[in-house]
Tab-separated table of C-alpha atoms in Angstrom:
chain	number	residue	atom	x	y	z
A	1	MET	CA	0.000	0.000	0.000
A	2	ASN	CA	2.914	2.362	0.639
A	3	PRO	CA	4.189	4.168	-2.404
A	4	ASN	CA	7.508	2.838	-3.636
A	5	LEU	CA	9.768	2.939	-6.660
A	6	THR	CA	6.960	1.477	-8.777
A	7	LEU	CA	5.354	4.891	-9.007
A	8	VAL	CA	8.397	6.309	-10.803
A	9	VAL	CA	8.335	3.444	-13.265
A	10	GLN	CA	4.587	3.894	-13.770
A	11	GLY	CA	4.995	7.620	-14.401
A	12	LEU	CA	7.753	7.031	-16.939
A	13	ALA	CA	5.777	4.234	-18.593
A	14	PHE	CA	2.856	6.602	-18.890
A	15	PHE	CA	5.003	9.240	-20.585
A	16	ALA	CA	6.362	6.613	-22.952
A	17	VAL	CA	2.848	5.546	-23.950
A	18	VAL	CA	1.812	9.185	-24.408
A	19	TRP	CA	4.805	9.749	-26.650
A	20	LEU	CA	4.032	6.654	-28.736
A	21	VAL	CA	0.384	7.634	-29.092
A	22	MET	CA	1.353	11.195	-30.029
A	23	LYS	CA	3.903	9.986	-32.557
A	24	PHE	CA	2.310	6.959	-34.199
A	25	GLY	CA	-1.379	6.992	-33.406
A	26	TRP	CA	-3.101	10.303	-32.994
A	27	PRO	CA	-1.969	12.127	-36.175
A	28	HIS	CA	-2.931	9.224	-38.447
A	29	ILE	CA	-6.434	8.932	-37.032
A	30	ILE	CA	-7.055	12.681	-37.050
A	31	ALA	CA	-5.718	12.927	-40.605
A	32	ALA	CA	-7.981	10.096	-41.766
A	33	ILE	CA	-11.002	11.678	-40.070
A	34	GLU	CA	-10.295	15.089	-41.530
A	35	GLU	CA	-9.758	13.708	-44.995
A	36	ARG	CA	-13.030	11.819	-44.791
A	37	GLN	CA	-14.804	14.972	-43.632
A	38	ASN	CA	-13.382	16.834	-46.627
A	39	ARG	CA	-14.470	14.067	-48.968
A	40	ILE	CA	-17.977	14.059	-47.558
A	41	ALA	CA	-18.237	17.842	-47.790
A	42	GLU	CA	-16.992	17.703	-51.372
A	43	GLY	CA	-19.431	14.941	-52.240
A	44	LEU	CA	-22.348	16.863	-50.748
A	45	SER	CA	-21.481	20.054	-52.586
A	46	GLN	CA	-21.101	18.105	-55.818
A	47	ALA	CA	-24.457	16.449	-55.283
A	48	ASP	CA	-25.994	19.889	-54.764
A	49	LYS	CA	-24.381	21.130	-57.939
A	50	ALA	CA	-25.555	18.124	-59.901
A	51	ARG	CA	-29.084	18.592	-58.598
A	52	LYS	CA	-29.050	22.227	-59.683
A	53	GLU	CA	-27.666	21.298	-63.077
A	54	LEU	CA	-30.347	18.681	-63.522
A	55	ALA	CA	-33.051	21.228	-62.692
A	56	ASP	CA	-31.490	23.656	-65.175
A	57	ALA	CA	-31.371	20.980	-67.861
A	58	ASP	CA	-35.004	20.088	-67.189
A	59	ALA	CA	-36.038	23.706	-67.557
A	60	ARG	CA	-34.033	24.020	-70.754
A	61	VAL	CA	-35.579	20.866	-72.184
A	62	ALA	CA	-39.073	22.072	-71.350
A	63	GLU	CA	-38.350	25.368	-73.068
A	64	GLU	CA	-36.929	23.628	-76.121
A	65	ILE	CA	-39.990	21.425	-76.362
A	66	LYS	CA	-42.256	24.435	-76.121
A	67	LYS	CA	-40.290	26.213	-78.829
A	68	ALA	CA	-40.313	23.190	-81.095
A	69	ARG	CA	-44.030	22.763	-80.656
A	70	ALA	CA	-44.654	26.417	-81.508
A	71	GLU	CA	-42.427	26.112	-84.553
A	72	ALA	CA	-44.200	22.983	-85.727
A	73	THR	CA	-47.567	24.670	-85.334
A	74	SER	CA	-46.388	27.675	-87.308
A	75	ILE	CA	-44.962	25.425	-90.024
A	76	VAL	CA	-48.242	23.534	-90.316
A	77	ASP	CA	-50.146	26.823	-90.444
A	78	LYS	CA	-47.886	28.158	-93.137
A	79	ALA	CA	-48.159	24.943	-95.129
A	80	GLN	CA	-51.918	25.063	-94.941
A	81	GLN	CA	-51.901	28.667	-96.066
A	82	GLN	CA	-49.571	27.863	-98.906
A	83	ALA	CA	-51.687	24.901	-99.951
A	84	ALA	CA	-54.789	27.084	-99.941
A	85	GLN	CA	-52.931	29.659	-101.977
A	86	ILE	CA	-51.794	27.062	-104.484
A	87	VAL	CA	-55.279	25.692	-104.842
A	88	ASP	CA	-56.649	29.204	-105.205
A	89	LYS	CA	-54.106	30.127	-107.823
A	90	ALA	CA	-54.727	26.909	-109.711
A	91	ARG	CA	-58.394	27.683	-109.733
A	92	GLN	CA	-57.774	31.210	-110.937
A	93	ASP	CA	-55.397	29.956	-113.593
A	94	ALA	CA	-57.928	27.420	-114.698
A	95	ILE	CA	-60.611	30.059	-114.918
A	96	VAL	CA	-58.313	32.368	-116.887
A	97	GLU	CA	-57.291	29.552	-119.182
A	98	ALA	CA	-60.846	28.467	-119.652
A	99	THR	CA	-61.876	32.009	-120.484
A	100	LYS	CA	-59.003	32.286	-122.888
A	101	GLN	CA	-59.853	29.015	-124.532
A	102	LYS	CA	-63.435	30.011	-124.705
A	103	ALA	CA	-62.463	33.284	-126.343
A	104	ILE	CA	-60.207	31.501	-128.787
A	105	ALA	CA	-62.981	29.064	-129.586
A	106	ALA	CA	-65.475	31.844	-129.984
A	107	ALA	CA	-63.088	33.684	-132.301
A	108	ASP	CA	-62.533	30.504	-134.201
A	109	ILE	CA	-66.188	29.897	-134.519
A	110	GLU	CA	-66.694	33.473	-135.619
A	111	ALA	CA	-63.945	33.101	-138.163
A	112	GLN	CA	-65.373	29.831	-139.407
A	113	ALA	CA	-68.811	31.318	-139.574
A	114	HIS	CA	-67.450	34.344	-141.398
A	115	LYS	CA	-65.528	32.154	-143.729
A	116	ALA	CA	-68.560	29.961	-144.292
A	117	ARG	CA	-70.679	33.014	-144.870
A	118	GLU	CA	-68.126	34.389	-147.335
A	119	GLU	CA	-67.979	31.068	-149.058
A	120	LEU	CA	-71.721	30.849	-149.132
A	121	ARG	CA	-71.936	34.351	-150.396
A	122	GLY	CA	-69.372	33.517	-153.083
A	123	LYS	CA	-71.241	30.414	-154.002
A	124	VAL	CA	-74.569	32.225	-154.113
A	125	ALA	CA	-72.972	34.911	-156.258
A	126	ALA	CA	-71.504	32.244	-158.460
A	127	LEU	CA	-74.861	30.556	-158.572
A	128	ALA	CA	-76.495	33.850	-159.330
A	129	VAL	CA	-73.905	34.583	-161.937
A	130	ALA	CA	-74.276	31.068	-163.285
A	131	GLY	CA	-78.022	31.515	-163.308
A	132	ALA	CA	-77.771	34.898	-164.869
A	133	GLU	CA	-75.229	33.524	-167.307
A	134	LYS	CA	-77.566	30.819	-168.268
A	135	ILE	CA	-80.291	33.376	-168.735
A	136	LEU	CA	-78.170	35.973	-170.389
A	137	ARG	CA	-75.556	33.796	-172.127
A	138	ARG	CA	-75.435	35.671	-175.208
A	139	GLU	CA	-75.963	39.202	-174.211
A	140	ILE	CA	-73.616	39.468	-171.319
A	141	ASP	CA	-69.930	39.396	-171.765
A	142	ALA	CA	-68.390	38.122	-168.555
A	143	ASN	CA	-65.447	40.370	-168.822
A	144	ALA	CA	-67.412	43.410	-169.861
A	145	HIS	CA	-69.801	43.143	-167.058
A	146	LYS	CA	-67.324	42.012	-164.362
A	147	THR	CA	-67.571	45.196	-162.421
A	148	LEU	CA	-71.295	44.978	-162.352
A	149	LEU	CA	-71.180	41.360	-161.270
A	150	ASP	CA	-68.732	42.076	-158.418
A	151	GLN	CA	-70.993	44.856	-157.199
A	152	LEU	CA	-73.798	42.401	-157.238
A	153	VAL	CA	-71.787	39.880	-155.247
A	154	THR	CA	-71.070	42.479	-152.528
A	155	GLU	CA	-74.631	43.489	-152.346
A	156	ILE	CA	-75.709	39.929	-151.754
B	1	MET	CA	-14.766	-26.253	20.519
B	2	ALA	CA	-17.163	-24.269	18.390
B	3	THR	CA	-15.458	-20.997	19.269
B	4	ALA	CA	-12.055	-22.404	18.328
B	5	GLU	CA	-13.424	-23.490	14.957
B	6	GLU	CA	-14.955	-20.066	14.412
B	7	SER	CA	-11.735	-18.275	15.283
B	8	ALA	CA	-9.803	-20.585	12.956
B	9	ALA	CA	-12.211	-19.709	10.166
B	10	ALA	CA	-11.826	-16.031	10.974
B	11	VAL	CA	-8.040	-16.283	10.783
B	12	ASP	CA	-8.384	-18.128	7.543
B	13	MET	CA	-10.609	-15.349	6.203
B	14	THR	CA	-8.221	-12.621	7.343
B	15	GLY	CA	-5.325	-14.526	5.870
B	16	TYR	CA	-7.170	-14.903	2.596
B	17	ILE	CA	-7.909	-11.197	2.376
B	18	GLN	CA	-4.394	-10.189	3.387
B	19	HIS	CA	-2.942	-12.618	0.900
B	20	HIS	CA	-5.053	-11.055	-1.803
B	21	LEU	CA	-3.947	-7.545	-0.908
B	22	HIS	CA	-0.260	-8.398	-0.880
B	23	HIS	CA	1.879	-7.377	-3.821
B	24	TRP	CA	4.467	-9.517	-5.514
B	25	GLN	CA	7.421	-7.372	-4.552
B	26	VAL	CA	11.117	-7.308	-5.289
B	27	SER	CA	13.473	-5.156	-3.246
B	28	VAL	CA	16.043	-3.258	-5.284
B	29	GLY	CA	17.610	-1.158	-2.539
B	30	ASP	CA	18.073	-0.695	1.159
B	31	SER	CA	15.108	1.502	2.007
B	32	ALA	CA	11.469	0.476	1.950
B	33	PHE	CA	10.933	2.854	-0.951
B	34	MET	CA	13.332	0.927	-3.180
B	35	THR	CA	10.831	-1.809	-3.872
B	36	LEU	CA	9.172	-2.747	-7.141
B	37	ASN	CA	5.690	-4.208	-7.368
B	38	ILE	CA	6.353	-6.777	-10.057
B	39	ASP	CA	2.692	-7.723	-10.561
B	40	THR	CA	1.700	-4.105	-11.113
B	41	LEU	CA	4.505	-3.621	-13.610
B	42	ILE	CA	3.694	-6.799	-15.522
B	43	PHE	CA	0.027	-5.944	-15.872
B	44	THR	CA	0.866	-2.331	-16.706
B	45	VAL	CA	3.029	-3.556	-19.561
B	46	PHE	CA	0.195	-5.821	-20.609
B	47	CYS	CA	-2.328	-2.936	-20.545
B	48	CYS	CA	0.036	-0.573	-22.367
B	49	ALA	CA	0.619	-3.205	-25.042
B	50	ALA	CA	-3.100	-3.842	-25.434
B	51	PHE	CA	-3.922	-0.133	-25.587
B	52	LEU	CA	-1.082	0.753	-27.930
B	53	GLY	CA	-1.662	-2.320	-30.029
B	54	LEU	CA	-5.311	-1.514	-30.542
B	55	PHE	CA	-4.802	2.187	-31.056
B	56	VAL	CA	-1.698	2.181	-33.229
B	57	PHE	CA	-3.018	-0.753	-35.237
B	58	PHE	CA	-6.140	1.193	-36.139
B	59	ALA	CA	-4.207	4.405	-36.615
B	60	ARG	CA	-1.945	2.677	-39.130
B	61	ARG	CA	-4.891	1.202	-40.965
B	62	ALA	CA	-7.091	4.263	-40.681
B	63	THR	CA	-8.506	5.097	-44.076
B	64	ALA	CA	-10.447	8.108	-45.207
B	65	GLY	CA	-12.850	5.707	-46.906
B	66	VAL	CA	-15.737	3.910	-45.285
B	67	PRO	CA	-14.530	2.918	-41.782
B	68	GLY	CA	-15.021	-0.502	-40.281
B	69	LYS	CA	-16.949	-1.031	-37.050
B	70	LEU	CA	-13.939	-1.065	-34.719
B	71	GLN	CA	-12.331	1.839	-36.532
B	72	SER	CA	-15.571	3.756	-36.010
B	73	VAL	CA	-15.394	3.050	-32.280
B	74	VAL	CA	-11.751	4.175	-32.072
B	75	GLU	CA	-12.560	7.258	-34.107
B	76	ALA	CA	-15.574	8.061	-31.948
B	77	VAL	CA	-13.387	7.946	-28.821
B	78	VAL	CA	-10.675	10.014	-30.498
B	79	LEU	CA	-13.177	12.628	-31.671
B	80	PHE	CA	-14.828	12.732	-28.252
B	81	VAL	CA	-11.505	13.359	-26.497
B	82	ASP	CA	-10.407	15.793	-29.192
B	83	GLY	CA	-13.637	17.762	-28.842
B	84	LEU	CA	-13.320	17.831	-25.066
B	85	VAL	CA	-9.727	19.095	-25.240
B	86	LYS	CA	-10.482	21.689	-27.921
B	87	GLU	CA	-13.400	22.967	-25.887
B	88	THR	CA	-11.391	23.362	-22.686
B	89	PHE	CA	-7.745	23.766	-23.549
B	90	HIS	CA	-6.795	26.870	-25.524
B	91	GLY	CA	-3.013	26.566	-25.383
B	92	LYS	CA	-0.586	25.699	-28.138
B	93	SER	CA	0.552	22.297	-26.969
B	94	LYS	CA	-0.198	19.441	-29.346
B	95	ALA	CA	0.454	16.802	-26.694
B	96	ILE	CA	-2.649	17.443	-24.590
B	97	ALA	CA	-5.169	15.553	-26.703
B	98	PRO	CA	-3.020	12.411	-27.167
B	99	MET	CA	-2.164	12.580	-23.474
B	100	SER	CA	-5.820	12.759	-22.489
B	101	LEU	CA	-6.673	9.859	-24.740
B	102	THR	CA	-3.821	7.851	-23.230
B	103	LEU	CA	-5.020	8.652	-19.724
B	104	PHE	CA	-8.533	7.523	-20.502
B	105	GLY	CA	-7.598	4.462	-22.527
B	106	LEU	CA	-4.837	3.224	-20.288
B	107	ILE	CA	-6.759	3.723	-17.053
B	108	PHE	CA	-9.805	2.061	-18.576
B	109	PHE	CA	-7.783	-0.961	-19.654
B	110	MET	CA	-6.137	-1.180	-16.218
B	111	ASN	CA	-9.449	-0.808	-14.396
B	112	PHE	CA	-10.944	-3.420	-16.662
B	113	LEU	CA	-8.682	-6.059	-15.140
B	114	ASP	CA	-10.783	-5.648	-12.009
B	115	LEU	CA	-13.613	-7.423	-13.813
B	116	ILE	CA	-11.605	-10.638	-14.143
B	117	PRO	CA	-12.828	-12.946	-11.344
B	118	VAL	CA	-10.806	-11.971	-8.326
B	119	ASP	CA	-9.428	-15.411	-7.538
B	120	PHE	CA	-8.736	-16.566	-11.064
B	121	LEU	CA	-5.244	-15.276	-11.863
B	122	PRO	CA	-3.925	-15.491	-8.240
B	123	TRP	CA	-5.159	-19.102	-8.132
B	124	ALA	CA	-3.427	-19.905	-11.435
B	125	TRP	CA	-0.282	-18.167	-10.201
B	126	GLY	CA	-0.370	-20.179	-6.962
B	127	GLY	CA	-0.819	-23.373	-8.984
B	128	ALA	CA	2.200	-22.466	-11.122
B	129	HIS	CA	4.167	-21.843	-7.951
B	130	SER	CA	3.383	-25.237	-6.458
B	131	LEU	CA	4.166	-26.924	-9.779
B	132	ALA	CA	7.583	-25.278	-9.643
B	133	GLY	CA	7.998	-26.693	-6.148
B	134	HIS	CA	7.457	-23.457	-4.226
B	135	ASP	CA	5.032	-22.674	-1.468
B	136	PRO	CA	1.820	-21.237	-3.027
B	137	ALA	CA	1.319	-19.241	0.190
B	138	HIS	CA	4.115	-16.954	-1.013
B	139	ALA	CA	2.679	-16.547	-4.522
B	140	TYR	CA	1.336	-13.022	-4.344
B	141	LEU	CA	-0.430	-11.458	-7.306
B	142	ARG	CA	-2.542	-8.319	-7.577
B	143	ILE	CA	-3.554	-7.813	-11.145
B	144	VAL	CA	-5.222	-4.380	-11.109
B	145	PRO	CA	-2.505	-1.754	-11.571
B	146	THR	CA	-4.838	1.114	-10.639
B	147	ALA	CA	-5.668	-0.559	-7.318
B	148	ASP	CA	-1.991	-0.130	-6.480
B	149	LEU	CA	-1.472	3.433	-5.209
B	150	ASN	CA	1.755	3.669	-7.213
B	151	THR	CA	0.005	3.705	-10.568
B	152	PRO	CA	-2.545	6.498	-9.938
B	153	LEU	CA	0.121	8.473	-8.089
B	154	GLY	CA	2.645	7.990	-10.885
B	155	MET	CA	0.133	9.166	-13.436
B	156	ALA	CA	-1.018	12.071	-11.289
B	157	LEU	CA	2.611	13.161	-10.869
B	158	ALA	CA	3.093	12.860	-14.628
B	159	VAL	CA	0.073	15.141	-15.048
B	160	PHE	CA	1.527	17.470	-12.373
B	161	PHE	CA	4.808	17.829	-14.283
B	162	MET	CA	2.919	18.280	-17.516
B	163	VAL	CA	0.870	21.073	-15.902
B	164	GLN	CA	4.047	22.893	-14.828
B	165	TYR	CA	5.591	22.383	-18.271
B	166	VAL	CA	2.499	23.708	-20.074
B	167	GLY	CA	2.324	26.680	-17.679
B	168	LEU	CA	5.974	27.548	-18.316
B	169	ARG	CA	5.624	27.144	-22.054
B	170	GLU	CA	2.429	29.155	-22.409
B	171	LYS	CA	3.326	32.008	-20.066
B	172	GLY	CA	7.100	32.173	-19.990
B	173	VAL	CA	9.296	31.885	-16.909
B	174	GLY	CA	8.682	35.398	-15.504
B	175	LYS	CA	4.914	35.341	-15.714
B	176	PHE	CA	4.700	31.730	-14.563
B	177	PHE	CA	6.622	32.327	-11.344
B	178	GLY	CA	5.140	35.811	-10.947
B	179	GLU	CA	1.685	34.291	-10.684
B	180	PHE	CA	2.823	32.344	-7.625
B	181	PHE	CA	2.754	35.675	-5.778
B	182	THR	CA	0.047	37.681	-7.566
B	183	ALA	CA	-2.825	35.203	-7.876
B	184	PRO	CA	-5.488	34.433	-6.799
B	185	PHE	CA	-5.546	37.609	-4.605
B	186	HIS	CA	-4.974	40.770	-6.624
B	187	ALA	CA	-3.912	44.063	-5.078
B	188	HIS	CA	-3.485	47.467	-6.676
B	189	GLY	CA	-0.855	49.185	-4.599
B	190	ALA	CA	2.729	48.005	-4.199
B	191	LEU	CA	2.227	47.563	-0.449
B	192	GLY	CA	-0.888	45.471	-0.982
B	193	LYS	CA	0.962	43.280	-3.434
B	194	VAL	CA	3.757	42.650	-0.960
B	195	LEU	CA	1.299	41.945	1.836
B	196	LEU	CA	-0.712	39.512	-0.256
B	197	SER	CA	2.174	37.640	-1.794
B	198	PRO	CA	2.756	35.195	1.125
B	199	ALA	CA	-0.907	34.250	1.142
B	200	ASN	CA	-0.848	33.798	-2.630
B	201	LEU	CA	2.273	31.675	-2.490
B	202	LEU	CA	0.866	29.510	0.271
B	203	LEU	CA	-2.411	28.974	-1.544
B	204	ARG	CA	-0.651	28.192	-4.779
B	205	LEU	CA	1.639	25.637	-3.148
B	206	ILE	CA	-1.263	23.951	-1.390
B	207	GLU	CA	-3.241	23.916	-4.624
B	208	GLU	CA	-0.406	22.373	-6.586
B	209	ALA	CA	0.293	19.789	-3.883
B	210	VAL	CA	-3.318	18.798	-3.397
B	211	ARG	CA	-4.082	18.204	-7.054
B	212	PRO	CA	-1.967	15.061	-7.609
B	213	VAL	CA	-3.058	13.710	-4.246
B	214	SER	CA	-6.763	14.145	-4.892
B	215	LEU	CA	-6.428	12.960	-8.481
B	216	SER	CA	-4.610	9.780	-7.516
B	217	LEU	CA	-6.532	9.003	-4.337
B	218	ARG	CA	-9.873	9.281	-6.101
B	219	LEU	CA	-8.940	6.643	-8.650
B	220	PHE	CA	-7.018	4.489	-6.192
B	221	GLY	CA	-9.791	4.586	-3.615
B	222	ASN	CA	-12.453	3.547	-6.072
B	223	MET	CA	-10.435	0.707	-7.517
B	224	TYR	CA	-9.121	-0.513	-4.172
B	225	ALA	CA	-12.587	-0.505	-2.693
B	226	GLY	CA	-13.948	-2.262	-5.748
B	227	GLU	CA	-11.332	-4.971	-5.494
B	228	LEU	CA	-11.945	-5.331	-1.750
B	229	ILE	CA	-15.658	-5.787	-2.308
B	230	PHE	CA	-14.963	-8.504	-4.867
B	231	ILE	CA	-12.724	-10.194	-2.280
B	232	LEU	CA	-15.418	-9.892	0.407
B	233	ILE	CA	-17.991	-11.381	-1.942
B	234	ALA	CA	-15.585	-14.244	-2.629
B	235	VAL	CA	-15.245	-14.814	1.136
B	236	MET	CA	-18.927	-15.835	1.305
B	237	THR	CA	-18.107	-19.412	0.315
B	238	LEU	CA	-14.486	-19.471	1.427
B	239	GLY	CA	-13.465	-22.989	2.402
B	240	ALA	CA	-17.095	-24.097	2.543
B	241	SER	CA	-18.040	-27.698	1.948
B	242	LEU	CA	-20.621	-28.664	-0.649
B	243	ALA	CA	-22.044	-31.106	1.930
B	244	HIS	CA	-23.669	-28.262	3.855
B	245	GLY	CA	-26.983	-26.882	2.603
B	246	SER	CA	-25.974	-23.390	3.660
B	247	THR	CA	-23.104	-23.441	1.154
B	248	TRP	CA	-25.587	-23.688	-1.717
B	249	ALA	CA	-27.640	-20.778	-0.400
B	250	LEU	CA	-24.499	-18.709	0.073
B	251	GLY	CA	-23.324	-19.716	-3.385
B	252	VAL	CA	-26.494	-18.337	-4.940
B	253	GLY	CA	-26.089	-15.182	-2.850
B	254	GLN	CA	-22.471	-14.902	-3.937
B	255	PHE	CA	-23.416	-15.273	-7.584
B	256	ILE	CA	-26.070	-12.558	-7.349
B	257	ALA	CA	-23.793	-10.219	-5.413
B	258	ASP	CA	-20.874	-10.809	-7.750
B	259	PHE	CA	-23.016	-10.277	-10.810
B	260	GLY	CA	-24.531	-7.080	-9.405
B	261	TRP	CA	-21.205	-5.625	-8.315
B	262	THR	CA	-19.521	-6.518	-11.626
B	263	ALA	CA	-22.297	-4.826	-13.582
B	264	PHE	CA	-22.059	-1.743	-11.377
B	265	HIS	CA	-18.284	-1.813	-11.566
B	266	ILE	CA	-18.347	-1.504	-15.354
B	267	LEU	CA	-19.857	1.913	-14.754
B	268	ILE	CA	-17.278	2.810	-12.106
B	269	ILE	CA	-14.204	1.830	-14.111
B	270	THR	CA	-15.375	3.879	-17.082
B	271	LEU	CA	-16.401	6.818	-14.948
B	272	GLN	CA	-13.134	6.898	-13.000
B	273	ALA	CA	-11.066	6.772	-16.183
B	274	PHE	CA	-13.195	9.582	-17.572
B	275	ILE	CA	-12.944	11.703	-14.416
B	276	PHE	CA	-9.167	11.303	-14.292
B	277	MET	CA	-8.934	12.458	-17.902
B	278	VAL	CA	-11.330	15.390	-17.556
B	279	LEU	CA	-9.669	16.702	-14.383
B	280	SER	CA	-6.265	16.451	-16.037
B	281	ILE	CA	-7.546	18.455	-19.012
B	282	VAL	CA	-9.003	21.034	-16.621
B	283	TYR	CA	-5.702	21.373	-14.706
B	284	LEU	CA	-3.767	21.724	-17.964
B	285	SER	CA	-6.226	24.335	-19.250
B	286	MET	CA	-5.943	26.334	-16.049
B	287	ALA	CA	-2.159	26.232	-16.378
B	288	ALA	CA	-2.371	27.611	-19.899
B	289	GLU	CA	-4.691	30.467	-18.982
B	290	SER	CA	-3.553	33.697	-17.347
B	291	HIS	CA	-5.028	34.670	-14.016
């Protein structure tokens, strides 16, 4: 029970253990803990960043989709307009063409009719002349009375 | 006849207890002080090896990655001690936290030996003695280093020297010794300072002397008493014969008492290690702070 030399040895042993712990134990453990804390902090901040980036990307995607949809709608609208225009123009063209053709045909018909009339008139005149010739064969000299006969043809 | 038997049993009991409280000692000098308690030293070496082995092993393998279960425990203790020291001690010294951890760990390991059944190792040691042809009555073995006053006192003196060292380092020689005369009582005039200096010096010396004593006696007292109670519980069936019915009843009582005291003692050994560490940190902090 009385203190003896053992206490000196115990005190020195204690200092030796403290020195060993200070030299070979403590710094390693503290370093490992601190490094892990840094890693965790880094990981958390990176996760935060990634989350923010994801939200940004989502917003951007939504905007892009909206834009694309609007563009598609406008393209469809334009196409419909253009189609209507084309159809309209085709109709107009057709009407114009038809009118033109009709006019050409009418002119043709007129010309034919005129021609036919002229022909008929010529034939009637010839017939008349032939008739008159037959009647007046002797008295009328075709050449002498040509002027008269032509006048007659025009009058008919 | 009956009284003689009783007194023989009483002597036996006293002898048993005294035998248990006797150290395995070797004299290395002429005076009574020059004696070494071999059992204390052996089990101190054992505790130091266990503590250092565990701690340095995990320190060497400590990774910043995912820690294992035991590494987590070691780290939790380290962080706890580190937090305690950072909270209290504001000096420069880097040795305080490792020192506190060593105090706690080493004292805990030493106290823990108290939980080994009190007769087990002395009985084995006595058996070894008789095998070697010696008298087992002279085979003394006390396995709890902290129940030997030398260990708590040695540690408390180590803390005492550390306190003086930290005080000198943090304040410088002039301020450190100046405070012996100027604190805790402050005076404004020169005369007052001179008048108060003896009182200050006296108080300071008492304070410094009392600290290691109270620190060591608190731990020693708890562990010694704990060990003694284990011995007294063991006495319940000392030399009893299984032929008697009372032996069985006492055996059950001994089991319950032993179990209860062991469970309670787990609390005490941890608490005493913790108190020793915290008080040491407090003393070191006070040494680092100016008055």
